[in-house]
XYZ file of C-alpha atoms in Angstrom:
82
model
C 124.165 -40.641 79.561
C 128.052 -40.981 79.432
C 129.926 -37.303 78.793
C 130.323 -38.239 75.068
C 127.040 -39.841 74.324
C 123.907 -38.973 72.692
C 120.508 -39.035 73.041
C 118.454 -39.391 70.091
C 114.701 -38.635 70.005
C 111.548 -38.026 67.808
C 108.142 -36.361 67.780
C 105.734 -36.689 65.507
C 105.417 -32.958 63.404
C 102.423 -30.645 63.813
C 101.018 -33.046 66.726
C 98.219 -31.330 68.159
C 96.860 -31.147 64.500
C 95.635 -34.895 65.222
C 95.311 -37.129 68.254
C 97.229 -39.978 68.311
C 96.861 -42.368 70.862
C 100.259 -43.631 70.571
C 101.749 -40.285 72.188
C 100.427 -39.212 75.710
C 102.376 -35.825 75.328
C 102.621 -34.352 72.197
C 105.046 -31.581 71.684
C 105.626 -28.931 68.467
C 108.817 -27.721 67.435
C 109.278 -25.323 69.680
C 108.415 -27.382 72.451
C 110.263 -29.970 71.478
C 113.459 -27.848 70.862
C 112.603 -26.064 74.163
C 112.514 -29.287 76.319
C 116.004 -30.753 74.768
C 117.624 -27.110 75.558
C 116.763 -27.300 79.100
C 118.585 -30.608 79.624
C 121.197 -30.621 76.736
C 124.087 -28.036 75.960
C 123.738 -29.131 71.985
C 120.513 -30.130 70.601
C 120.685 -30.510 66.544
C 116.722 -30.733 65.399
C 116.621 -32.193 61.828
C 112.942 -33.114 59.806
C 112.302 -36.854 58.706
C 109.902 -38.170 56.122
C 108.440 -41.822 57.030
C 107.615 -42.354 53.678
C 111.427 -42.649 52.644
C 113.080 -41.962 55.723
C 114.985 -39.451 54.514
C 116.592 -37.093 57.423
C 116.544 -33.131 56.382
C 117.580 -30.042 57.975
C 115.147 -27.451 59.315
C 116.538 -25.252 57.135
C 115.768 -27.781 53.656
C 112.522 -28.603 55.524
C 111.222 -24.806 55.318
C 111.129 -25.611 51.367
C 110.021 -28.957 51.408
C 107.335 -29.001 53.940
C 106.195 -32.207 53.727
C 107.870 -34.097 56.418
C 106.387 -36.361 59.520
C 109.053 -35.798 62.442
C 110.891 -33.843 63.990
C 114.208 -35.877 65.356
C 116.409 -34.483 68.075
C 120.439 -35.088 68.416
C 120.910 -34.281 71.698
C 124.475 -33.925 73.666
C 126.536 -32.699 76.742
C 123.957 -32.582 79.701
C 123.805 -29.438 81.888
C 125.285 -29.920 84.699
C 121.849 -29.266 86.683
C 121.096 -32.299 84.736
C 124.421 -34.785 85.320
């Protein structure tokens, strides 16, 4: 990853609620958020819905609750991870 670019990445929400055999590692939010943090200095989680691929924040998603993703904008690798 160059020093200004980003890494974007999803995971499907509330997993483990479901197999899936499309995902060998399923992760929940915390997880997910947890895993980014290690690696990236800024990690912006936002909430999708596949349905209309609309993009929410996890603060707009707490009164919606009805969304399938969780998407991770991740930036600025640790330097452990450079």
């Amino acid at each position: 990853l160059k020093a200004d670019g980003r890494f974007i990445v999803s995971t499907p929400r509330d997993a483990k609620l479901e197999e899936n055999p499309f995902h060998k590692t399923q992760l929940g939010l915390q997880e997910f958020r947890d895993e980014l943090t290690s690696i990236f200095e800024s990690v912006v989680v936002l909430g999708q819905d596949w349905r209309t691929g609309r993009f929410v924040t996890l603060f707009e998603w707490q009164k919606l609750g009805n969304l399938s993703f969780f998407v991770a904008v991740c930036s600025k690798l640790r330097k452990n991870e450079a």
